[in-house]
XYZ file of C-alpha atoms in Angstrom:
413
model
C -44.544 8.202 23.382
C -41.423 6.496 22.007
C -40.802 2.879 22.989
C -37.344 1.254 22.924
C -37.044 -1.892 20.851
C -35.769 -4.668 23.097
C -34.151 -6.376 20.106
C -31.950 -3.353 19.419
C -31.090 -2.428 22.995
C -27.557 -3.217 24.161
C -28.743 -4.515 27.514
C -31.013 -7.132 25.944
C -28.626 -7.969 23.083
C -25.967 -8.792 25.701
C -26.774 -12.041 27.596
C -27.961 -11.926 31.229
C -25.134 -10.893 33.557
C -23.850 -12.969 36.411
C -26.200 -12.543 39.407
C -23.256 -12.579 41.821
C -22.551 -8.984 40.810
C -26.045 -7.767 41.705
C -24.922 -6.268 45.006
C -23.006 -3.585 43.124
C -24.686 -0.443 41.838
C -26.723 -1.529 38.832
C -26.739 1.822 37.062
C -22.986 2.352 37.374
C -22.278 -1.288 36.489
C -24.489 -1.350 33.420
C -22.997 1.895 32.128
C -19.497 0.493 32.416
C -20.514 -2.841 30.930
C -22.155 -1.131 27.990
C -18.991 0.915 27.483
C -16.955 -2.283 27.419
C -19.316 -3.922 24.943
C -19.150 -0.891 22.667
C -15.364 -0.755 22.868
C -15.137 -4.450 21.996
C -17.303 -3.878 18.947
C -15.135 -0.953 17.805
C -11.793 -2.531 18.606
C -12.309 -6.189 17.681
C -15.523 -6.206 15.677
C -18.615 -8.311 16.330
C -20.504 -9.059 19.519
C -18.416 -10.053 22.557
C -21.016 -12.482 23.914
C -20.716 -14.382 20.609
C -16.977 -14.186 20.033
C -16.132 -14.792 23.680
C -18.806 -17.443 24.207
C -16.261 -20.075 25.247
C -14.763 -17.758 27.877
C -18.202 -16.829 29.201
C -19.268 -20.468 29.422
C -16.112 -21.490 31.281
C -15.980 -18.474 33.581
C -18.679 -15.784 33.624
C -16.530 -13.845 36.102
C -13.571 -13.761 33.719
C -15.855 -12.691 30.880
C -17.274 -9.829 32.946
C -13.804 -8.770 34.070
C -12.650 -8.633 30.442
C -15.602 -6.469 29.375
C -16.049 -4.281 32.498
C -12.428 -3.835 33.545
C -10.302 -4.349 30.433
C -12.342 -3.193 27.427
C -14.086 -0.474 29.459
C -10.767 0.352 31.120
C -7.291 0.621 29.572
C -8.371 -0.562 26.098
C -10.861 2.303 25.857
C -8.311 5.045 26.549
C -7.891 7.531 23.661
C -4.136 8.000 24.153
C -3.571 5.064 21.798
C -5.599 4.815 18.610
C -7.615 1.624 18.196
C -5.586 0.701 15.122
C -2.330 1.122 17.066
C -3.680 -1.024 19.889
C -4.407 -3.854 17.479
C -0.935 -3.652 15.967
C 0.574 -3.784 19.454
C -1.644 -6.743 20.360
C -0.586 -8.678 17.252
C 3.059 -8.055 18.160
C 2.628 -9.201 21.762
C 0.715 -12.370 20.952
C 3.180 -13.218 18.174
C 6.070 -12.769 20.619
C 4.414 -14.911 23.316
C 3.481 -17.708 20.915
C 1.103 -20.570 21.540
C -2.151 -18.717 20.886
C -2.834 -19.145 17.175
C -6.566 -18.569 17.402
C -6.088 -15.341 19.361
C -3.361 -14.189 16.970
C -5.560 -14.876 13.950
C -8.439 -12.973 15.520
C -6.316 -9.931 16.194
C -4.759 -10.093 12.719
C -8.315 -9.865 11.357
C -9.006 -6.936 13.662
C -5.797 -5.204 12.551
C -6.782 -5.605 8.910
C -10.228 -4.239 9.794
C -8.535 -1.138 11.212
C -6.649 -0.519 7.981
C -3.294 -2.149 8.569
C -1.911 -3.586 5.352
C -0.737 -7.208 5.087
C 2.765 -5.957 4.287
C 2.825 -4.012 7.563
C 1.769 -7.071 9.544
C 4.403 -9.203 7.810
C 7.020 -6.545 8.590
C 5.878 -6.655 12.211
C 6.484 -10.420 12.354
C 9.898 -9.953 10.751
C 10.683 -7.291 13.351
C 9.647 -9.702 16.116
C 12.270 -12.201 14.941
C 14.980 -9.958 16.424
C 13.390 -9.999 19.883
C 11.174 -13.095 20.146
C 13.203 -15.443 17.959
C 12.777 -16.880 14.494
C 10.488 -19.826 15.381
C 7.767 -17.602 16.824
C 8.202 -14.926 14.177
C 8.052 -17.415 11.302
C 4.995 -19.048 12.841
C 3.350 -15.625 13.120
C 4.031 -15.093 9.420
C 2.230 -18.347 8.663
C -0.812 -17.244 10.676
C -0.835 -13.813 9.017
C -0.639 -15.272 5.511
C -3.373 -17.779 6.317
C -5.686 -14.997 7.497
C -4.844 -12.704 4.570
C -5.386 -15.551 2.122
C -3.287 -14.007 -0.668
C 0.237 -15.155 -1.410
C 2.671 -12.223 -1.309
C 4.983 -11.611 -4.267
C 8.356 -13.363 -4.290
C 11.169 -10.816 -3.883
C 14.767 -11.243 -5.056
C 17.817 -9.202 -6.011
C 18.491 -8.852 -9.727
C 21.240 -7.002 -11.562
C 20.182 -3.901 -13.489
C 23.065 -2.413 -15.479
C 25.595 -1.235 -12.871
C 23.674 -1.951 -9.651
C 21.437 -4.474 -7.941
C 17.750 -3.849 -7.403
C 14.812 -5.685 -5.879
C 12.296 -7.381 -8.145
C 8.952 -8.655 -6.864
C 7.251 -11.270 -9.029
C 3.886 -12.983 -9.063
C 2.336 -15.382 -11.579
C 3.708 -18.543 -13.135
C 2.607 -18.507 -16.766
C 1.497 -16.142 -19.497
C 2.782 -12.888 -21.000
C 5.405 -10.950 -19.056
C 4.422 -7.596 -17.541
C 7.044 -5.193 -16.171
C 5.834 -2.511 -13.745
C 7.915 0.666 -13.501
C 7.005 2.797 -10.519
C 6.632 6.331 -9.299
C 9.299 8.753 -8.229
C 10.052 8.569 -4.525
C 8.737 5.114 -3.609
C 9.535 1.493 -4.434
C 8.055 -1.661 -5.986
C 5.480 -2.082 -3.218
C 3.301 0.623 -4.762
C 2.250 -2.088 -7.246
C 1.376 -4.743 -4.654
C -2.324 -3.738 -4.444
C -2.807 -4.645 -8.137
C -0.335 -7.478 -8.638
C -2.566 -10.365 -7.556
C -5.219 -9.561 -10.139
C -2.690 -8.847 -12.896
C -0.888 -12.127 -12.172
C -3.883 -14.233 -13.258
C -2.638 -15.595 -16.591
C 0.444 -13.350 -16.575
C 3.955 -13.169 -15.118
C 4.208 -9.832 -13.334
C 7.457 -8.140 -12.291
C 7.740 -4.936 -10.246
C 11.143 -3.446 -9.522
C 12.823 -0.552 -7.706
C 13.909 2.319 -9.890
C 17.562 3.344 -9.757
C 18.175 5.305 -6.549
C 14.931 4.077 -4.988
C 14.438 1.757 -2.002
C 16.925 -1.108 -2.021
C 18.523 0.435 -5.143
C 19.502 3.550 -3.176
C 23.022 4.776 -3.733
C 23.306 3.380 -7.255
C 25.807 5.266 -9.459
C 25.026 8.944 -10.016
C 24.391 11.109 -11.950
C 22.071 9.315 -14.352
C 19.543 10.061 -17.067
C 16.202 8.702 -18.226
C 18.166 6.841 -20.890
C 20.196 5.192 -18.127
C 16.979 4.183 -16.382
C 15.553 2.728 -19.612
C 18.776 0.752 -20.085
C 18.284 -0.566 -16.538
C 14.995 -2.115 -17.655
C 16.674 -3.783 -20.639
C 19.359 -5.269 -18.364
C 16.705 -6.315 -15.889
C 14.699 -8.076 -18.598
C 17.829 -9.823 -19.845
C 18.614 -11.101 -16.365
C 15.010 -12.225 -15.873
C 15.082 -14.064 -19.199
C 12.454 -11.834 -20.814
C 12.871 -11.145 -24.524
C 9.861 -8.812 -24.537
C 7.320 -7.520 -22.031
C 4.225 -5.418 -21.671
C 5.530 -2.337 -19.871
C 3.427 -0.366 -17.395
C 4.743 2.876 -15.921
C 3.319 5.347 -13.421
C 4.644 8.883 -12.963
C 8.439 8.766 -13.410
C 8.037 5.095 -14.318
C 5.838 6.252 -17.192
C 8.702 8.401 -18.408
C 11.045 5.418 -18.149
C 8.552 3.265 -20.073
C 8.278 5.831 -22.860
C 12.048 6.221 -23.062
C 12.398 2.438 -23.267
C 9.806 2.251 -26.056
C 11.620 4.983 -27.996
C 15.049 3.370 -27.614
C 14.143 -0.322 -27.728
C 10.697 -0.709 -29.311
C 11.433 -4.344 -30.166
C 11.488 -5.201 -26.424
C 8.086 -3.648 -25.682
C 4.875 -5.517 -26.540
C 2.576 -2.762 -25.309
C 2.643 0.377 -23.178
C 0.383 1.439 -20.318
C 1.114 4.997 -19.185
C -0.376 6.026 -15.841
C -0.288 9.509 -14.317
C 2.765 10.614 -16.275
C 3.979 13.163 -18.801
C 5.838 13.134 -22.096
C 7.114 16.648 -21.505
C 9.670 17.427 -18.779
C 8.609 20.314 -16.573
C 12.272 21.171 -16.419
C 12.234 24.172 -14.112
C 9.665 22.687 -11.705
C 11.595 19.428 -11.511
C 14.889 21.217 -10.878
C 13.235 23.325 -8.162
C 12.213 20.107 -6.412
C 15.779 18.844 -6.687
C 17.180 22.066 -5.208
C 14.628 22.046 -2.401
C 15.942 18.723 -1.138
C 19.479 20.124 -1.141
C 18.525 23.326 0.676
C 15.565 22.364 2.871
C 16.096 18.625 3.375
C 13.934 15.605 2.673
C 11.402 16.173 5.474
C 10.407 19.448 3.814
C 9.341 17.497 0.726
C 6.575 15.638 2.567
C 3.818 18.248 2.522
C 4.090 19.352 -1.120
C 4.621 15.790 -2.359
C 1.832 14.064 -0.456
C -0.699 16.780 -1.264
C 0.116 16.371 -4.967
C -0.145 12.600 -4.743
C -3.291 11.937 -2.677
C -6.787 13.288 -2.161
C -7.557 15.194 1.068
C -9.789 12.302 2.149
C -6.935 9.784 1.933
C -4.582 12.130 3.777
C -7.154 12.678 6.535
C -7.740 8.926 6.881
C -3.978 8.262 6.832
C -4.506 5.189 4.674
C -1.863 2.531 4.135
C -0.883 4.170 0.838
C -0.291 7.501 2.583
C 1.652 5.881 5.436
C 3.787 3.893 2.998
C 4.527 6.893 0.760
C 5.383 9.103 3.727
C 7.864 6.586 5.090
C 9.488 6.007 1.704
C 10.002 9.758 1.232
C 11.481 10.217 4.713
C 13.943 7.384 4.042
C 15.027 8.740 0.662
C 18.688 9.698 0.336
C 18.922 13.410 -0.583
C 21.580 12.718 -3.225
C 19.327 10.152 -4.927
C 16.362 12.544 -4.752
C 18.356 15.274 -6.480
C 19.747 12.920 -9.127
C 16.313 11.476 -9.939
C 14.590 14.849 -10.360
C 17.454 16.118 -12.509
C 17.177 13.012 -14.691
C 13.414 13.460 -15.069
C 13.989 17.099 -16.028
C 15.913 15.977 -19.132
C 13.396 13.431 -20.475
C 13.095 13.589 -24.263
C 10.231 11.497 -25.660
C 7.479 13.854 -26.807
C 6.369 13.082 -30.361
C 8.741 10.138 -30.669
C 6.149 7.375 -30.270
C 3.965 8.363 -33.208
C 5.193 5.297 -35.132
C 5.274 2.895 -32.160
C 2.462 0.871 -33.709
C 1.644 -1.286 -30.691
C -1.182 -1.097 -28.154
C -0.969 1.876 -25.788
C -3.221 2.681 -22.827
C -3.086 6.181 -21.358
C -4.679 5.991 -17.917
C -5.433 9.273 -16.168
C -6.721 10.045 -12.692
C -9.637 12.440 -12.596
C -8.174 14.161 -9.506
C -4.500 13.989 -10.498
C -2.978 17.337 -9.527
C 0.437 16.498 -11.007
C -0.368 14.995 -14.399
C -3.865 16.224 -15.075
C -6.307 14.605 -17.506
C -5.516 17.445 -19.916
C -1.813 16.542 -19.842
C -2.586 12.845 -20.216
C -5.013 13.351 -23.101
C -2.246 15.232 -24.901
C -0.026 12.145 -24.631
C -2.812 10.036 -26.137
C -3.283 12.531 -28.976
C 0.400 12.243 -29.874
C 0.317 8.411 -30.022
C -2.011 7.362 -32.844
C -4.312 4.480 -31.956
C -3.798 4.781 -28.225
C -6.662 4.375 -25.783
C -7.340 7.196 -23.313
C -9.217 6.444 -20.093
C -9.988 8.557 -17.015
C -10.403 6.881 -13.627
C -13.055 8.676 -11.544
C -12.030 10.093 -8.179
C -8.429 8.986 -8.670
C -5.357 11.101 -7.763
C -1.758 10.833 -8.921
C -0.872 7.737 -6.876
C -3.444 5.620 -8.635
C -2.478 2.206 -7.268
C -2.261 3.443 -3.683
C -5.685 5.087 -3.544
C -7.828 3.395 -6.194
C -6.167 0.010 -6.826
C -9.405 -1.717 -7.848
C -10.012 0.761 -10.677
C -6.403 0.497 -11.861
C -6.397 -3.298 -11.738
C -9.664 -3.455 -13.671
C -8.373 -1.145 -16.418
C -5.012 -2.929 -16.758
C -6.617 -6.370 -16.637
C -8.875 -5.404 -19.538
C -5.951 -3.969 -21.523
C -3.188 -6.538 -21.004
C -3.373 -9.915 -22.787
C -3.421 -12.984 -20.567
C -3.195 -16.746 -20.828
C -6.707 -17.986 -20.079
């Protein structure tokens, strides 16, 4: 005969209930109470009788109402996902103000459910339009205190013939310039910037036509985009930099190293190519013209992420999806046409500086075979494969990327 362990049973783990409720049906009541306890654990995390101890001590009736009627009631409904409920709760408490401890607790719960710090900060910024700047700015302070990591400083900087956004982190050490993927903006680097900024000055920017640099002069070429980096470095006061590029940013980095090798201290090439798949790239450009941007979501995201990340709808997937949907069709076309004309293959054989070629094992766009070919054509380069990693390396496996780049890039220790 099996015996239940009292220590593991929900009824005994939860403190004794208020005897004033004993006149109600015990079986029905305990079932609902257990449902509320379970929902609290899933939604907030932890044991309610511990986290709500102050409420229970002051008013057992209020505590029971919260568990039996609220958490077992509307908060348990499946029409809203638990993650969405936490985001809504953060917004409401931030708008009301005056409940810092409750706001901090729900910020932690939102992070537990997969919301990214940047999404929570954007939520506070959004609240400023409706709840006012004092409450919104105070919510930002609470969010940053809970997150515990200072976000990058963001400013507008001139790049050739347009302005772009540059995010920076780190006060001293060698300069590192991060050139990003087609279709998204500087924030793709945020998951790795904190680690890279230890002993380094790290700068991530928006490519021409991307994000806040949308609508920059068209048409353009990869040479134009490399010249943008030179202008950007000049305006940031950087004589040289270690240049890291992913996907299209890797093409920009290679073009920069070919044209201005004296400005590049080292190269890190992530999930990129040195050969333009001209017809495939032009097909993608034409598809945006004919079918629209929304039609680019499915083929792009399935190239960029693993099925597991897509199924989980991780922050990286949510961020990439939104960036694609907001992309101007004319910029999309111009960028793919520029990428289709890249001309760098075989031109870095005499580069003579450190080069890291970092490939994702599960990259469906720039496979390890393609990436190893780049390494073969750059004598002395280091080739490394990141296990389980797709094309959008920093958005799905940031820890692996940060570890590899941290080991490769020099730092002030």
